[in-house]
Short mmCIF file of C-alpha atoms and ligand atoms in Angstrom, two decimals:
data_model
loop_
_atom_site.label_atom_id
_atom_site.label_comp_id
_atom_site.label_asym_id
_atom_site.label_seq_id
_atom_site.Cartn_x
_atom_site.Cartn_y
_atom_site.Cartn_z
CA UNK A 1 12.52 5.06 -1.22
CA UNK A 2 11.82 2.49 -3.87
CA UNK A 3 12.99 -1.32 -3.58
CA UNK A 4 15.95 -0.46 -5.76
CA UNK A 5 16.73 -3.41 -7.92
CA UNK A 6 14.34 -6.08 -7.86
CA UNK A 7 13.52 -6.44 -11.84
CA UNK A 8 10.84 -4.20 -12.71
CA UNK A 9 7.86 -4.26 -13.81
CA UNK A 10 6.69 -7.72 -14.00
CA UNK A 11 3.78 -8.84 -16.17
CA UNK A 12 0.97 -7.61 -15.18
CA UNK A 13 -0.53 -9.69 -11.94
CA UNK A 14 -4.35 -11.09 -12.35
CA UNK A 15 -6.77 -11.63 -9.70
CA UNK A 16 -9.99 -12.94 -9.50
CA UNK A 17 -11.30 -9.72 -9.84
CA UNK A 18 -8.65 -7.37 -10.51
CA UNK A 19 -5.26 -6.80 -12.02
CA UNK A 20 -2.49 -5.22 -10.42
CA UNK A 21 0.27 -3.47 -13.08
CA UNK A 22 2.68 -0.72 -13.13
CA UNK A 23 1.64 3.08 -13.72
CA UNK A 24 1.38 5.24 -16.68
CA UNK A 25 0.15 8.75 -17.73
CA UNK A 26 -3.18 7.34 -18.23
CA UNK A 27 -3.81 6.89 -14.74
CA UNK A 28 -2.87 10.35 -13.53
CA UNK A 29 -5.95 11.65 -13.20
CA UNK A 30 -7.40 8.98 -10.71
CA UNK A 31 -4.59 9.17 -9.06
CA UNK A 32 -4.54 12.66 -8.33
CA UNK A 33 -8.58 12.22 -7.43
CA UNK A 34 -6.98 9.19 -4.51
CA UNK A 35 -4.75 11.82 -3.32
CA UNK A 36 -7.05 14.75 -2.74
CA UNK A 37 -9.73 12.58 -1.33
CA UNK A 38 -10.55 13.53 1.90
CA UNK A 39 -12.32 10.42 3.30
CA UNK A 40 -8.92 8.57 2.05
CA UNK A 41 -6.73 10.73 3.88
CA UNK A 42 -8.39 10.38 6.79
CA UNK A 43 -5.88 8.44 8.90
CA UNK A 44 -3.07 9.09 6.52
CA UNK A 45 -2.33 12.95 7.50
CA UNK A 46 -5.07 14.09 5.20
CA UNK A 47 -5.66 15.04 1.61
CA UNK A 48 -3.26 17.38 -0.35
CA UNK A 49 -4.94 20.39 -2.34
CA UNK A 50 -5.82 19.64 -5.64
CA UNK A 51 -3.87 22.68 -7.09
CA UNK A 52 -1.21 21.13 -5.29
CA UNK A 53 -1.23 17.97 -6.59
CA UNK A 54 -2.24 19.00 -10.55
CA UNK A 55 1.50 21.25 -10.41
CA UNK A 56 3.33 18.68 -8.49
CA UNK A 57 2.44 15.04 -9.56
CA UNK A 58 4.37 13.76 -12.50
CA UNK A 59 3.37 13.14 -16.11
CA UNK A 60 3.72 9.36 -15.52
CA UNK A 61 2.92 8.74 -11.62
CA UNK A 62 3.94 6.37 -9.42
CA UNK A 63 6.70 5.34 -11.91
CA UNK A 64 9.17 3.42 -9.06
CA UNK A 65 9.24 -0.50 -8.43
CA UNK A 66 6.65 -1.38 -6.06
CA UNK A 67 3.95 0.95 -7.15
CA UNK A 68 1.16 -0.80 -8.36
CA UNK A 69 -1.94 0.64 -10.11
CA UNK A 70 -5.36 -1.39 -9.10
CA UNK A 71 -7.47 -2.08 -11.82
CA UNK A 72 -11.58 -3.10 -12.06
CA UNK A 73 -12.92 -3.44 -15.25
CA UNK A 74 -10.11 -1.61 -16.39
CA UNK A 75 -10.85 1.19 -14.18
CA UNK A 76 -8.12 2.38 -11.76
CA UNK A 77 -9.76 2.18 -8.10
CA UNK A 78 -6.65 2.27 -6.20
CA UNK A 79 -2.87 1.57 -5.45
CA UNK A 80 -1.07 -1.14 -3.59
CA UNK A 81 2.77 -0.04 -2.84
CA UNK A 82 5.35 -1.84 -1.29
CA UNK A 83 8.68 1.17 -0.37
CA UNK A 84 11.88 0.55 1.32
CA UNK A 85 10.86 2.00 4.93
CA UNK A 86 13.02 4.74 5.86
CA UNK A 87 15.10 3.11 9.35
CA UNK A 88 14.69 6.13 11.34
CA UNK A 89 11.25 5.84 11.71
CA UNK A 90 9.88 4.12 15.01
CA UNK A 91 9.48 0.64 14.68
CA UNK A 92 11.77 -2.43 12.87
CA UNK A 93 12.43 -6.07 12.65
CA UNK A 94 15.38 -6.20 11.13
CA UNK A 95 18.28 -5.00 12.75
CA UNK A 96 19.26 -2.18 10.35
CA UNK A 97 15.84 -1.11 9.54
CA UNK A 98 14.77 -0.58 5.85
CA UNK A 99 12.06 -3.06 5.86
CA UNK A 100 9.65 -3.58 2.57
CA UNK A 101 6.56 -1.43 3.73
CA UNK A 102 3.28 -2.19 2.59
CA UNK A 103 0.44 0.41 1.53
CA UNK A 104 -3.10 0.33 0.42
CA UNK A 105 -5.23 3.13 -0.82
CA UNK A 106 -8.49 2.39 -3.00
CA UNK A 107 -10.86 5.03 -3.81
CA UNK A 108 -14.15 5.37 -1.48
CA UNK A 109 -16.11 4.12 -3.83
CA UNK A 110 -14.39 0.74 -4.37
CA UNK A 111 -14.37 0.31 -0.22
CA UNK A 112 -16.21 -2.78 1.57
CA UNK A 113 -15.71 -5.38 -1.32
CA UNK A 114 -12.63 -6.97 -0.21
CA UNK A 115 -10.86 -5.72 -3.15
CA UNK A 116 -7.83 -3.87 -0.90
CA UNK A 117 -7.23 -7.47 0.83
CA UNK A 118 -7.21 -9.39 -2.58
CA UNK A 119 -4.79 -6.55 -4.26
CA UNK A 120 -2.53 -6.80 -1.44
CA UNK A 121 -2.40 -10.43 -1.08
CA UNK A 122 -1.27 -10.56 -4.61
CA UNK A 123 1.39 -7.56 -4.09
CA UNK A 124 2.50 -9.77 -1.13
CA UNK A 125 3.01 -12.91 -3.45
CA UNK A 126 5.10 -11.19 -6.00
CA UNK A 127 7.42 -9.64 -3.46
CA UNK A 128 7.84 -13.01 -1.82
CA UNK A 129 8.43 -14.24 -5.35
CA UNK A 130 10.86 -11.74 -5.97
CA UNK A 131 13.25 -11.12 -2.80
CA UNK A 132 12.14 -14.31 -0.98
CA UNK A 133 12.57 -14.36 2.07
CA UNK A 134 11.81 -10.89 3.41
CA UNK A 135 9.42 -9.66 5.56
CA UNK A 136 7.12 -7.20 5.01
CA UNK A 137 5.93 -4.22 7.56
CA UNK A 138 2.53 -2.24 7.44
CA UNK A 139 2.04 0.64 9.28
CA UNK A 140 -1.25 1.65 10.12
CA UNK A 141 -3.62 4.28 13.04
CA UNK A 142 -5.29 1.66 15.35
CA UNK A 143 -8.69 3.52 14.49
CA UNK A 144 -8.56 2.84 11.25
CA UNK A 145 -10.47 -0.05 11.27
CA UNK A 146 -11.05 -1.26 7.48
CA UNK A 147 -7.25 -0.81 7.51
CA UNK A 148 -6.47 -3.38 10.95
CA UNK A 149 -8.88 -5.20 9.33
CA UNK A 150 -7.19 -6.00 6.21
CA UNK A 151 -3.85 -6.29 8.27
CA UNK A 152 -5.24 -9.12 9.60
CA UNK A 153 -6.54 -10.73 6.82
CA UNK A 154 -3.50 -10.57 4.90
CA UNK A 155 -1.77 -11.97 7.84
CA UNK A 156 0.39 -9.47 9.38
CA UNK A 157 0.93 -9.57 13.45
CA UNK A 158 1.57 -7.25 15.82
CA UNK A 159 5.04 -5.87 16.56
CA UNK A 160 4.37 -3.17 18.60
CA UNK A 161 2.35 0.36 19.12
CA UNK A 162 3.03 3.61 19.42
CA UNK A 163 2.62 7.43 19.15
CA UNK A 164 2.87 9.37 16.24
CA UNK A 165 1.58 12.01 13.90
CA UNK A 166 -0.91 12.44 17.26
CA UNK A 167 -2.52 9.53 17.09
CA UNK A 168 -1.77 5.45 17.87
CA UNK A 169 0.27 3.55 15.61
CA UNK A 170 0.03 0.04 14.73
CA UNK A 171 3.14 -2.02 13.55
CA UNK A 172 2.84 -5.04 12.21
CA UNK A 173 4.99 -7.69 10.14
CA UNK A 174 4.30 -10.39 7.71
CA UNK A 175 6.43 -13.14 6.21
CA UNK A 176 5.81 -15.89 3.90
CA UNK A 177 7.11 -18.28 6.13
CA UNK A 178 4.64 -17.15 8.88
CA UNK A 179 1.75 -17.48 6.29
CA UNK A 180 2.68 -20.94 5.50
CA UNK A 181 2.78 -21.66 9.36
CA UNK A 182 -0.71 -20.62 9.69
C1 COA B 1 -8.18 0.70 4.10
C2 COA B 1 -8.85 0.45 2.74
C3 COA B 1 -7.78 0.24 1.67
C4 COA B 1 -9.74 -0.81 2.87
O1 COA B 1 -10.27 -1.11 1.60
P1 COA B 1 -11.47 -2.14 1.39
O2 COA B 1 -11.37 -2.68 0.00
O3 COA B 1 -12.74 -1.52 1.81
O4 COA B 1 -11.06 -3.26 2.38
P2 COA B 1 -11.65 -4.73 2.36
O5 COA B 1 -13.04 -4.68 1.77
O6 COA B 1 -10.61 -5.63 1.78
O7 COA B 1 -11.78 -5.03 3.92
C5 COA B 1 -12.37 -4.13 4.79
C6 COA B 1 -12.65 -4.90 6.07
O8 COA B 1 -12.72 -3.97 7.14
C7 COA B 1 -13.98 -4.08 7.76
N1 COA B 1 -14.29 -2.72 8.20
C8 COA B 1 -14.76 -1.69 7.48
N2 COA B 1 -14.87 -0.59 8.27
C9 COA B 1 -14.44 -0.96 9.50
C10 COA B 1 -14.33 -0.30 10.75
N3 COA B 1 -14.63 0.99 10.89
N4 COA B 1 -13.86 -1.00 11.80
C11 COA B 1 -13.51 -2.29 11.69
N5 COA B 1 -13.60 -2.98 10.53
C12 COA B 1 -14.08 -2.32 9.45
C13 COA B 1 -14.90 -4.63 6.71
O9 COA B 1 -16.00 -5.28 7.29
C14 COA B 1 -13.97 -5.61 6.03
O10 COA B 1 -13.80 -6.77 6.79
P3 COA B 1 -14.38 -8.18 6.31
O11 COA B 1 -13.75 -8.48 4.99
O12 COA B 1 -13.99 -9.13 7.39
O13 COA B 1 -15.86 -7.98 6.18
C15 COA B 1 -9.72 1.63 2.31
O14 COA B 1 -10.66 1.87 3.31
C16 COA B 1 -8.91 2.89 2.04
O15 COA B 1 -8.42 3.12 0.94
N6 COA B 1 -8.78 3.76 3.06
C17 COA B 1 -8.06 5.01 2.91
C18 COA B 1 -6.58 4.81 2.81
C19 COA B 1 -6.00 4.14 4.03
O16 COA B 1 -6.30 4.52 5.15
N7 COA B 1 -5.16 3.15 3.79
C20 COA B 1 -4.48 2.43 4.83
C21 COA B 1 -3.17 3.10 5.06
S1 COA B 1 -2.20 2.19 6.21
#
């Protein structure tokens, strides 16, 4: 589910170190390499088959408001996504469900330099930006632990736990007013 009709795509977003911007065909290829990674997928349900992915993602991927390309040196390393959660899933905060969901995926060899954190923080600012106001849920395996980790930084907070997909869930929620609290 995408976030429907915020006003998309906005210019793209720089960072210190990186830019955040919507997808085109150009980036298909690392994309499909993030999705058939196995060390990525290892808390996410697991890579999908290459063959799979080469038949089934689109010319342009990614192409929905929310889904932002990471960039390095004008290198795609990665994704930050924020999706309309479906409400049937386990876990809200707002009373009919639907929540802004945030994701992060980088490729391995962009991990331990902080650059998920600072991608998200700025996906983060532009949603508060654009529907202010809302929070934002993550969803994440408690033993994924560069993933609680960034949680944290970003400054989400427990909501609760549970089982799913065989394995411990961790639900959290941010808002900008909570941020500005800290
Ligand atoms: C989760 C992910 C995006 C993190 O990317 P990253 O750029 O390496 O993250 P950052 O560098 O911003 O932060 C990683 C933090 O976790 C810490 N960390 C790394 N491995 C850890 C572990 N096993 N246990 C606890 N903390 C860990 C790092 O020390 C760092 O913390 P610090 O900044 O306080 O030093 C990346 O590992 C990834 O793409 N994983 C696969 C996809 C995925 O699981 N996404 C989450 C879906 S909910």
């Amino acid at each position: 589910m995408d976030l429907g009709t915020v006003a998309w795509p906005p210019a793209p977003i720089t960072t210190e170190r990186l830019v955040l911007r919507e997808s085109e065909a150009r980036d298909r290829a690392a994309l499909i390499e993030l999705f058939a990674s196995p060390e990525v997928g290892t808390y996410i349900g697991g890579a999908r088959p290459r063959d799979e992915l080469e038949r089934a993602v689109p010319e342009i991927p990614g192409r929905r408001p929310g889904f932002f390309v990471i960039e390095l040196d004008a290198a795609v390393i990665g994704v930050v996504t924020l999706d309309r959660r479906d409400p049937e899933r386990l876990g809200r905060v707002l009373p009919q469900g639907g929540e802004a969901e945030l994701g992060y995926l980088l490729l391995p060899s962009a991990w331990g330099h902080g650059y998920a954190a600072e991608a998200a923080a700025a996906a983060l600012a532009w949603f508060a930006r654009t529907v202010p106001g809302e929070p934002v849920v993550l969803t994440t395996q408690t033993a994924n632990g560069s993933s609680m980790r960034v949680a944290a930084k970003l400054g989400f907070t427990e909501v609760s736990r549970f089982e799913q997909y065989g394995a411990e869930q961790w639900f959290g929620a941010w808002s900008p007013q909570a941020l500005a609290a800290r």
